Coordinates of C-alpha atoms in Angstrom, one line a residue:
M1 CA 0.2 -0.1 0.0
R2 CA 1.6 3.3 -0.5
Q3 CA 2.0 5.5 1.9
L4 CA 0.2 9.1 1.7
R5 CA 2.5 12.4 1.3
V6 CA 2.1 14.8 3.7
C7 CA 0.3 17.1 1.4
E8 CA -2.2 14.8 0.6
Y9 CA -2.3 14.1 4.2
L10 CA -4.0 17.2 4.3
G11 CA -6.1 17.8 1.4
L12 CA -3.1 19.7 -0.1
K13 CA -2.6 20.1 -4.3
C14 CA 0.6 20.2 -4.8
T15 CA 2.6 19.7 -7.3
H16 CA 5.9 18.9 -6.0
R17 CA 7.6 15.4 -6.1
L18 CA 9.5 16.3 -2.3
S19 CA 9.6 14.3 -0.1
I20 CA 10.8 13.6 3.8
L21 CA 15.1 12.3 2.3
S22 CA 14.8 16.1 0.6
L23 CA 15.2 17.6 3.9
P24 CA 18.5 18.2 5.7
P25 CA 20.1 14.7 7.8
N26 CA 20.2 17.6 10.5
L27 CA 16.7 18.1 9.5
R28 CA 15.3 14.7 9.4
H29 CA 16.7 13.8 13.5
Q30 CA 14.5 16.8 13.8
I31 CA 12.3 15.0 13.4
Y32 CA 12.9 12.2 14.5
K33 CA 13.2 13.5 18.3
E34 CA 9.7 15.0 17.4
A35 CA 7.6 12.3 17.0
D36 CA 6.6 9.5 18.8
I37 CA 9.7 7.6 18.5
I38 CA 11.5 5.3 21.7
S39 CA 14.1 6.9 23.1
D40 CA 15.7 7.5 26.3
S41 CA 13.7 3.8 27.5
D42 CA 15.2 1.1 28.9
V43 CA 15.2 -1.2 26.2
D44 CA 15.8 -6.0 27.0
L45 CA 17.8 -7.4 24.2
G46 CA 16.7 -10.4 26.3
R47 CA 13.2 -10.1 25.6
L48 CA 13.1 -8.5 21.1
Q49 CA 14.1 -10.8 19.3
G50 CA 14.7 -8.4 16.4
T51 CA 13.3 -4.9 15.2
E52 CA 10.2 -7.4 14.4
S53 CA 8.4 -7.6 17.4
W54 CA 8.9 -4.3 18.4
A55 CA 5.4 -3.5 16.2
F56 CA 3.7 -5.4 19.1
T57 CA 5.0 -3.3 21.8
T58 CA 3.1 -0.3 22.1
S59 CA 5.7 2.1 23.1
F60 CA 7.0 0.9 20.1
G61 CA 4.6 0.5 17.4
P62 CA 5.6 4.3 15.6
T63 CA 9.8 3.8 15.7
Y64 CA 9.0 0.4 14.1
A65 CA 6.8 1.8 10.9
L66 CA 9.5 4.7 10.0
L67 CA 12.0 1.4 10.3
Q68 CA 10.3 -0.4 7.9
S69 CA 9.8 2.9 5.6
N70 CA 12.8 2.7 3.4
R71 CA 16.7 2.0 3.6
T72 CA 17.8 5.4 4.3
I73 CA 15.4 6.2 6.6
Y74 CA 16.4 3.0 8.7
T75 CA 20.0 3.1 8.6
E76 CA 19.4 7.3 10.3
L77 CA 16.7 5.8 12.7
S78 CA 18.5 2.6 14.3
S79 CA 21.1 4.7 15.6
H80 CA 18.9 7.2 16.9
I81 CA 17.8 5.0 18.2
Y82 CA 20.1 2.8 19.3
S83 CA 22.2 6.0 21.1
T84 CA 19.4 7.8 22.6
N85 CA 18.0 4.3 24.7
R86 CA 19.7 2.4 27.5
F87 CA 19.7 -1.5 26.2
F88 CA 19.6 -4.3 28.5
I89 CA 20.6 -8.0 28.8
H90 CA 20.5 -10.4 31.3
Y91 CA 22.0 -14.0 30.3
R92 CA 19.7 -15.8 32.6
T93 CA 16.6 -15.0 30.4
Q94 CA 17.1 -16.4 27.0
R95 CA 20.4 -18.6 28.3
S96 CA 22.2 -17.0 26.4
L97 CA 24.0 -13.4 24.9
Q98 CA 23.7 -14.0 20.7
P99 CA 21.5 -10.8 20.9
L100 CA 24.4 -8.5 21.2
R101 CA 26.0 -10.3 18.4
D102 CA 23.2 -10.8 16.7
L103 CA 23.3 -6.4 16.0
S104 CA 24.7 -4.9 13.3
P105 CA 28.0 -2.9 13.8
T106 CA 26.3 0.0 12.8
A107 CA 24.4 -1.0 16.4
I108 CA 27.1 -2.1 18.1
A109 CA 28.7 1.5 17.0
S110 CA 25.9 4.1 17.7
L111 CA 25.3 1.9 22.0
R112 CA 25.9 5.0 24.3
H113 CA 24.2 3.1 27.8
L114 CA 24.1 -0.9 27.5
T115 CA 24.2 -3.1 30.9
I116 CA 25.0 -6.7 31.0
H117 CA 24.6 -9.5 33.7
L118 CA 25.6 -12.6 33.2
T119 CA 25.2 -14.0 37.3
V120 CA 23.2 -11.1 39.7
T121 CA 22.5 -13.1 43.1
S122 CA 20.6 -10.3 45.1
C123 CA 17.9 -7.9 43.9
E124 CA 19.2 -6.5 40.6
A125 CA 17.3 -2.1 39.4
G126 CA 13.9 -0.9 40.2
H127 CA 13.8 -3.4 42.6
P128 CA 15.1 -2.3 46.1
C129 CA 18.3 -4.7 46.7
C130 CA 18.4 -7.1 48.9
N131 CA 21.8 -7.2 50.5
A132 CA 21.7 -2.8 51.1
Y133 CA 18.9 -3.4 52.7
P134 CA 18.8 -6.5 54.8
G135 CA 16.1 -6.4 56.7
R136 CA 13.7 -5.5 53.7
P137 CA 10.1 -8.4 53.3
K138 CA 11.6 -11.2 51.8
S139 CA 10.4 -10.3 47.6
C140 CA 12.9 -10.7 46.2
D141 CA 13.5 -11.8 42.7
E142 CA 14.7 -15.2 42.0
H143 CA 18.6 -15.2 41.5
D144 CA 21.0 -16.6 40.0
R145 CA 24.2 -18.6 41.7
A146 CA 27.2 -17.6 41.9
L147 CA 29.1 -18.4 38.5
G148 CA 32.4 -20.2 38.7
T149 CA 34.7 -22.7 36.6
S150 CA 33.9 -26.1 37.3
T151 CA 30.5 -27.0 36.1
K152 CA 30.0 -27.5 32.0
R153 CA 26.9 -24.2 33.5
D154 CA 30.2 -22.0 34.7
Q155 CA 32.1 -22.7 31.7
T156 CA 29.2 -21.9 29.0
I157 CA 29.2 -18.7 30.8
L158 CA 32.2 -17.7 29.9
S159 CA 32.7 -19.1 26.5
E160 CA 29.0 -16.9 25.7
W161 CA 31.0 -13.9 27.6
T162 CA 34.3 -14.2 25.7
R163 CA 32.9 -14.8 22.4
T164 CA 30.8 -11.5 22.1
A165 CA 32.8 -9.4 24.4
A166 CA 35.6 -10.4 21.3
Y167 CA 32.2 -9.2 19.5
I168 CA 31.1 -5.7 20.1
F169 CA 34.4 -4.2 21.9
R170 CA 35.4 -4.0 18.6
Y171 CA 32.8 -2.0 17.6
I172 CA 32.5 0.8 20.2
Q173 CA 33.5 3.4 19.6
P174 CA 35.6 5.1 22.2
S175 CA 35.1 7.6 24.9
T176 CA 30.9 7.0 24.3
L177 CA 29.8 4.1 26.2
H178 CA 28.6 3.9 29.7
F179 CA 29.5 0.2 29.7
Y180 CA 27.6 -1.8 33.7
F181 CA 29.1 -5.0 33.8
V182 CA 27.1 -7.9 36.2
C183 CA 29.0 -11.2 37.6
D184 CA 28.3 -12.6 40.1
I185 CA 31.3 -15.0 40.9
F186 CA 32.7 -17.7 43.9
T187 CA 36.3 -17.0 43.7
L188 CA 38.4 -13.8 42.0
D189 CA 40.5 -16.8 39.5
T190 CA 37.0 -16.7 38.4
G191 CA 36.9 -12.4 38.6
Q192 CA 39.9 -12.8 37.1
R193 CA 38.3 -14.7 33.7
V194 CA 35.7 -12.5 33.7
L195 CA 37.1 -9.9 33.5
A196 CA 40.2 -10.2 31.1
P197 CA 38.0 -9.3 28.3
L198 CA 37.1 -5.9 28.8
S199 CA 41.4 -5.6 28.2
T200 CA 40.8 -5.2 24.8
A201 CA 38.0 -2.1 25.3
P202 CA 38.0 0.6 23.5
L203 CA 38.3 3.8 25.9
L204 CA 35.3 4.0 28.2
A205 CA 33.1 6.9 29.2
S206 CA 32.4 5.1 31.9
C207 CA 31.9 2.0 33.7
A208 CA 30.4 0.1 36.6
I209 CA 31.6 -3.3 37.6
R210 CA 30.4 -6.1 40.1
L211 CA 31.7 -9.3 41.5
A212 CA 30.1 -10.5 44.3
R213 CA 27.0 -9.7 46.7
K214 CA 29.0 -8.9 49.4
P215 CA 31.1 -7.0 50.0
D216 CA 35.0 -8.6 49.6
P217 CA 38.2 -5.3 49.9
I218 CA 40.3 -8.1 47.0
L219 CA 37.5 -7.8 44.6
Q220 CA 36.6 -4.7 44.8
K221 CA 40.6 -3.4 44.1
L222 CA 40.3 -6.0 41.4
A223 CA 36.9 -4.2 39.5
R224 CA 38.3 -0.8 40.7
D225 CA 41.0 -1.8 38.8
I226 CA 39.8 -3.0 36.5
A227 CA 37.4 -0.4 36.1
L228 CA 39.9 3.0 35.4
R229 CA 41.9 0.9 33.1
A230 CA 38.8 0.8 31.2
M231 CA 38.2 4.0 31.3
R232 CA 42.4 5.2 31.7
H233 CA 41.7 7.4 34.5
N234 CA 45.0 5.9 35.4
H235 CA 46.4 6.7 31.7
Q236 CA 49.3 10.0 31.2
A237 CA 51.5 10.2 28.6
A238 CA 55.2 8.8 28.9
P239 CA 57.7 11.1 30.6
T240 CA 59.8 12.0 27.9
T241 CA 63.1 11.1 30.0
T242 CA 63.2 7.7 32.6
P243 CA 63.1 9.3 35.9
T244 CA 66.4 8.5 38.1
T245 CA 64.3 9.1 41.8
T246 CA 61.1 7.4 43.0
A247 CA 58.6 10.3 44.8
A248 CA 59.1 9.3 48.6
P249 CA 55.3 8.1 49.6
F250 CA 53.8 11.0 51.6
R251 CA 54.7 11.4 55.4
F252 CA 51.8 11.6 57.0
L253 CA 52.0 11.0 60.6
A254 CA 55.1 14.0 60.0
L255 CA 51.8 16.3 60.6
H256 CA 50.7 18.1 63.8
P257 CA 48.1 15.2 65.6
E258 CA 45.5 17.7 65.3
L259 CA 46.5 18.2 61.9
R260 CA 46.0 14.8 60.8
R261 CA 43.1 13.9 63.2
Q262 CA 41.2 17.0 60.7
V263 CA 42.1 15.1 57.7
L264 CA 40.9 11.9 58.7
H265 CA 37.2 13.5 59.5
F266 CA 36.8 13.0 55.9
T267 CA 36.8 10.0 55.6
D268 CA 34.2 7.5 56.6
L269 CA 35.1 7.2 60.7
V270 CA 32.6 10.5 60.5
S271 CA 29.5 9.3 59.5
P272 CA 27.0 11.3 57.3
L273 CA 24.5 11.8 60.4
T274 CA 26.8 11.5 62.9
E275 CA 25.2 8.6 64.2
I276 CA 26.2 4.7 63.8
Q277 CA 24.3 1.7 64.7
Y278 CA 25.4 -1.1 66.6
S279 CA 23.9 -4.2 67.2
P280 CA 25.7 -8.1 68.3
T281 CA 23.8 -9.5 65.1
R282 CA 24.6 -5.8 61.7
A283 CA 28.0 -4.8 64.6
Y284 CA 28.3 -1.0 63.5
H285 CA 26.1 0.3 60.4
L286 CA 23.6 3.1 59.3
H287 CA 19.8 3.5 60.0
Y288 CA 18.0 5.7 58.4
S289 CA 14.3 7.2 58.9
T290 CA 14.0 6.8 55.7
W291 CA 13.4 4.3 53.4
S292 CA 15.4 6.5 50.2
C293 CA 15.3 10.2 49.6
G294 CA 12.1 11.5 47.4
G295 CA 13.6 14.5 46.9
S296 CA 10.8 16.6 49.0
P297 CA 10.7 17.5 52.7
V298 CA 8.4 14.8 53.4
D299 CA 10.3 11.6 52.0
C300 CA 13.6 13.2 53.2
P301 CA 13.9 15.6 56.2
A302 CA 15.9 18.1 55.5
S303 CA 17.5 17.3 58.1
I304 CA 18.9 14.0 56.9
H305 CA 18.9 15.3 53.1
H306 CA 22.7 16.3 53.6
A307 CA 23.5 12.9 54.1
C308 CA 21.7 11.6 50.7
A309 CA 24.8 11.6 48.6
F310 CA 26.6 8.6 50.1
R311 CA 23.6 6.3 50.3
N312 CA 21.4 4.7 47.7
C313 CA 23.7 4.8 44.8
W314 CA 21.1 2.9 43.1
Q315 CA 18.5 5.6 43.3
R316 CA 21.1 8.0 40.9
A317 CA 21.6 5.1 38.2
R318 CA 19.0 6.4 35.3
G319 CA 17.6 3.1 33.5
Y320 CA 18.3 -0.2 34.4
V321 CA 21.3 -1.6 35.3
G322 CA 22.0 -2.7 38.6
C323 CA 23.1 -1.5 42.1
F324 CA 26.4 -0.7 41.8
C325 CA 26.9 -0.5 45.8
S326 CA 30.3 -0.5 47.2
A327 CA 28.8 -0.9 50.8
A328 CA 26.5 -3.1 49.7
H329 CA 28.4 -5.7 46.8
A330 CA 32.1 -6.2 46.4
A331 CA 31.3 -3.1 43.5
F332 CA 33.2 -0.1 41.6
W333 CA 30.7 2.7 40.1
T334 CA 32.6 6.2 40.5
E335 CA 29.3 7.6 41.1
C336 CA 28.5 5.2 44.2
R337 CA 30.1 7.7 47.5
C338 CA 28.5 5.7 50.1
W339 CA 28.9 4.8 53.4
C340 CA 31.2 2.2 54.2
S341 CA 32.5 1.0 57.5
P342 CA 36.1 2.0 58.3
A343 CA 37.4 -1.1 59.0
A344 CA 40.7 -1.3 56.9
L345 CA 41.9 1.8 57.8
F346 CA 41.5 1.1 61.8
L347 CA 44.6 -1.6 60.5
V348 CA 46.6 1.3 58.8
S349 CA 49.2 0.4 61.5
K350 CA 49.0 1.2 65.5
A351 CA 50.6 4.5 65.5
V352 CA 47.9 5.7 63.1
L353 CA 45.4 3.1 65.2
E354 CA 45.2 6.2 67.9
D355 CA 43.8 9.0 65.9
V356 CA 41.3 6.4 63.9
R357 CA 39.8 5.0 66.8
E358 CA 40.3 8.8 68.8
V359 CA 38.1 10.0 65.5
F360 CA 35.8 7.5 65.1
F361 CA 34.1 7.0 68.7
N362 CA 35.4 11.5 69.3
A363 CA 33.0 12.1 66.4
N364 CA 29.5 10.0 66.3
R365 CA 26.7 9.1 68.6
F366 CA 26.8 5.4 69.1
V367 CA 23.1 4.3 69.9
I368 CA 22.8 0.6 71.0
V369 CA 20.0 -1.0 70.2
P370 CA 18.7 -4.4 70.8
E371 CA 18.5 -7.8 69.6
G372 CA 16.1 -9.0 67.0
S373 CA 15.5 -8.5 63.4
G374 CA 12.5 -6.1 63.6
G375 CA 15.4 -4.5 66.6
T376 CA 13.3 -2.0 68.4
R377 CA 10.2 -2.8 67.5
D378 CA 10.2 -6.8 68.9
V379 CA 8.5 -6.3 72.3
V380 CA 10.8 -9.5 74.5
D381 CA 9.3 -11.5 76.5
C382 CA 11.7 -12.3 78.8
S383 CA 15.4 -10.7 79.8
P384 CA 17.9 -11.7 77.7
E385 CA 21.5 -14.3 77.6
R386 CA 23.6 -10.8 78.2
M387 CA 22.4 -7.2 77.5
P388 CA 23.9 -5.9 74.1
A389 CA 24.6 -2.2 76.3
A390 CA 26.9 -4.2 78.4
A391 CA 28.8 -6.3 75.8
F392 CA 29.8 -3.2 73.5
L393 CA 30.6 -0.6 76.3
T394 CA 33.3 -3.9 77.1
Q395 CA 33.6 -6.2 74.6
V396 CA 33.6 -4.1 71.6
V397 CA 35.4 -0.7 72.4
P398 CA 39.0 -0.6 73.3
R399 CA 39.1 0.0 77.0
S400 CA 41.7 2.2 75.7
A401 CA 38.9 4.1 72.8
L402 CA 36.0 4.2 75.9
R403 CA 37.6 7.7 77.4
D404 CA 36.6 9.0 74.1
L405 CA 33.4 8.4 73.9
R406 CA 31.8 12.0 73.9
F407 CA 27.7 10.6 72.9
L408 CA 26.0 7.3 73.4
E409 CA 22.4 6.0 73.7
L410 CA 21.3 2.7 75.4
V411 CA 17.8 2.3 73.9
F412 CA 16.2 -1.1 75.8
P413 CA 13.6 -3.1 73.9
P414 CA 9.6 -2.6 75.0
F415 CA 8.8 -5.7 77.6
R416 CA 6.1 -7.9 79.2
T417 CA 6.8 -7.9 83.2
P418 CA 8.4 -8.7 84.4
W419 CA 11.9 -7.8 83.0
M420 CA 16.0 -7.3 84.0
L421 CA 15.2 -9.0 87.9
A422 CA 18.1 -8.7 90.0
H423 CA 18.9 -12.2 90.5
E424 CA 19.0 -12.6 86.4
P425 CA 22.5 -12.9 84.7
A426 CA 21.2 -10.2 82.2
Y427 CA 20.9 -7.4 85.5
Q428 CA 24.3 -9.0 87.1
H429 CA 26.1 -8.6 83.4
W430 CA 25.0 -5.0 83.1
Q431 CA 26.5 -4.0 86.6
E432 CA 29.5 -5.0 86.6
A433 CA 29.1 -3.5 83.0
V434 CA 28.4 0.3 84.5
A435 CA 31.2 -0.6 87.5
F436 CA 33.6 -1.6 84.5
V437 CA 33.5 1.9 82.6
R438 CA 33.5 4.2 84.9
D439 CA 37.0 4.3 85.7
H440 CA 37.5 5.1 81.9
L441 CA 34.4 6.9 80.6
T442 CA 35.0 10.3 80.3
L443 CA 32.8 11.8 82.2
P444 CA 32.7 14.7 82.0
A445 CA 32.0 14.9 78.5
L446 CA 29.6 12.1 78.2
T447 CA 26.5 12.3 77.0
L448 CA 24.8 9.2 78.3
R449 CA 20.1 9.1 76.7
V450 CA 18.1 6.2 77.8
D451 CA 15.2 4.7 75.3
F452 CA 13.1 2.6 77.5
A453 CA 11.6 2.3 73.9
D454 CA 8.2 1.0 73.1
K455 CA 6.0 -1.0 70.5
F456 CA 5.6 0.0 66.3
P457 CA 2.6 1.7 66.5
Y458 CA 1.1 0.1 63.7
D459 CA 1.1 -4.3 64.1
H460 CA 0.4 -7.0 62.7
P461 CA -3.2 -8.1 64.0
S462 CA -1.3 -11.1 64.4
N463 CA 0.4 -10.5 66.2
P464 CA 0.0 -11.3 70.9
P465 CA -1.8 -7.9 72.4
F466 CA 0.9 -6.2 74.1
R467 CA -0.1 -3.8 77.1
D468 CA -3.6 -3.3 75.5
T469 CA -5.0 -3.6 79.4
M470 CA -2.8 -1.8 81.8
T471 CA -3.3 -1.6 85.1
K472 CA -2.0 0.8 89.0
E473 CA 0.5 -2.9 90.0
L474 CA 1.1 -3.5 86.8
A475 CA 2.3 -0.3 85.6
M476 CA 4.3 0.1 88.5
E477 CA 6.2 -2.7 87.4
I478 CA 6.8 -1.8 84.6
Y479 CA 7.9 1.5 86.5
M480 CA 10.7 -1.2 88.2
S481 CA 11.9 -2.1 85.5
Y482 CA 13.0 1.7 84.8
I483 CA 14.2 2.0 87.9
R484 CA 16.6 -1.2 88.7
V485 CA 18.1 -0.6 84.8
M486 CA 18.5 2.9 85.9
K487 CA 20.6 2.5 89.2
P488 CA 23.4 1.0 88.5
L489 CA 24.0 4.7 86.4
Q490 CA 24.0 5.7 89.5
G491 CA 27.8 4.7 89.5
L492 CA 29.4 7.6 86.8
K493 CA 30.3 10.4 89.4
G494 CA 30.9 12.9 87.1
L495 CA 28.5 12.9 84.5
S496 CA 28.0 15.6 81.7
K497 CA 24.5 14.3 80.8
L498 CA 21.7 12.7 80.9
F499 CA 18.6 12.3 78.9
V500 CA 15.5 9.4 79.9
H501 CA 12.8 8.8 77.2
V502 CA 10.7 6.3 78.4
A503 CA 7.4 4.1 77.2
W504 CA 4.1 5.4 78.6
P505 CA 2.4 2.2 80.4
W506 CA -0.8 2.6 79.1
E507 CA -0.2 3.8 75.2
W508 CA -2.1 1.1 74.0
T509 CA -5.0 0.6 76.5
E510 CA -8.5 2.0 75.1
R511 CA -8.1 5.1 78.1
G512 CA -4.8 5.5 77.0
R513 CA -5.9 6.1 73.5
W514 CA -9.0 9.0 74.4
R515 CA -6.1 11.0 77.0
R516 CA -3.9 10.2 74.4
R517 CA -6.1 12.7 71.8
E518 CA -7.7 14.7 74.6
E519 CA -5.7 15.2 77.3
R520 CA -2.5 14.7 75.6
R521 CA -0.6 17.5 78.0
G522 CA -1.4 15.6 81.0
V523 CA -0.3 12.4 79.4
E524 CA 3.4 14.2 78.6
R525 CA 3.0 15.9 82.0
E526 CA 3.2 12.3 83.8
V527 CA 5.4 11.1 80.4
W528 CA 7.4 14.1 81.7
D529 CA 7.6 13.5 85.6
V530 CA 8.4 10.1 86.1
E531 CA 11.4 11.0 83.4
R532 CA 13.1 13.4 86.1
R533 CA 12.5 11.5 88.5
L534 CA 14.8 9.0 87.1
E535 CA 17.2 11.5 85.7
R536 CA 17.6 13.0 89.3
M537 CA 18.2 9.7 90.6
V538 CA 21.2 9.4 89.3
M539 CA 22.7 12.6 88.3
G540 CA 21.1 14.6 91.8
S541 CA 17.6 16.2 92.7
E542 CA 18.7 19.7 91.6
Y543 CA 19.1 17.7 87.8
E544 CA 16.8 19.9 85.0
S545 CA 17.6 18.1 81.8
E546 CA 15.9 20.6 79.9
R547 CA 18.1 23.6 81.1
V548 CA 21.3 21.5 79.1
G549 CA 19.3 20.2 75.9
K550 CA 17.3 18.1 76.4
R551 CA 14.9 19.3 74.1
E552 CA 16.6 20.9 71.3
L553 CA 18.7 17.2 70.7
G554 CA 17.7 16.0 68.0
R555 CA 15.9 12.4 68.4
S556 CA 18.1 9.5 66.8
Q557 CA 17.2 7.7 63.5
W558 CA 15.5 4.6 64.8
I559 CA 12.6 6.7 66.4
E560 CA 12.3 8.9 63.4
D561 CA 11.2 6.4 61.4
G562 CA 8.3 5.0 64.0
V563 CA 10.4 2.0 64.6
G564 CA 9.3 2.2 68.6
G565 CA 9.1 5.0 70.3
Y566 CA 8.8 6.5 73.9
G567 CA 5.7 9.4 74.5

């Protein structure tokens, strides 16, 4: 069927025989942009068997129609399509990389964004990364098995990738391709074999590589070295003469101690929010009150937005590329600035260790949270074998570093009575821990916050009821538990500041809910009176926490996100 010319379509009587091909190429490209041509989109090569299948996808309809018009437009339009869209292929989709090898040399030369996933053992792009967020619900996609070298499946994937890499890198134009590569592996040897084809790649505009689901220093270094080599970040013009001397390393220890510590403040020793959580299962980690940065004051309050540049780097990726966060994986990406545990800095040397410890424990607020997958939201039925706070003070923080602590927050879980009874091992360990650290802490410079958390406000209906009925006797048992926890702290003579926050025992009763709505100020006065009594039990009868900044001190992230609470 003959296609109507524009003039005919508009009902105009024209005698010229001009067509779109009579226009200058730059004007035709402008028309392509204005037309409904697929662009700035993610295209899964594994699900497209050539351009013929594009006609069955609504978004590709106009594109497919133009591609069928004539050879000249096909050539121009295909170049536009491959240069303005982001192309992705996952080996698992077809058990093959053949769709990449089916691309013509011209199409490959036009590519600007290409993502290849060989084996992916965690969630992919478009989903919250299950390794970056280990506490999220187990709703992950089906994951691949990591790649090795011993099985037939491993050999097939390696062979496929080697042949495909040799083909595409032959036609890629220098400094034009943004390349993203994921291949979770078992061993360093496998990683070296997988990345070997990149040595033949032309200069890449950018390169991101991931080699394992969990961080691994050796694999991360391999990914970093290969990626930087592919981008030629370490490439410099050869010197005209051979240098006769080798530049001496920078003498960091020759700097004044105060200057050394100032330099260390710009490392991961200081977290983005200067707040670090600790639990026995997760050790040192960060907790944010918002799951991700939405860019609005509701999604991401101004008080923490400045830290968003140092987390969730996968949010800044354009398109379907995957997670290359070096804090969550053995990966390298120049866009990743996410906070990582600074463990490596503690291993530099004994000479540097003292400065590192001082900066780490002095500059951050440490929040010790209860054990359990739900953290502060988990209601406990009995006392633990050992309090996380006691373990942190006696086993985690080196004795010589206790003096550097400046802010310590101890979070105790919501509990059913009786709890932390005097004869229980956990309580005895707590007494021993406080007695041990009182001579090692710099008490005049220490701020101590004690939180008795409440359950998660929006509890699942299937969970057993918690404090939905309350009597004066039961409330007194709860308050006595608070007193038992606070009593050993009386030995911290000279403590600078103590701030206590408690959960109101009647919070979840029908009467308590009514009072929260109708008599809120009265409830707040009750809670404030209990907190003041507990504070004065440790600090003395004249102590007023509000005068030393209790109200002004912002809430920690665990309470801001609603995971437990206090009155």
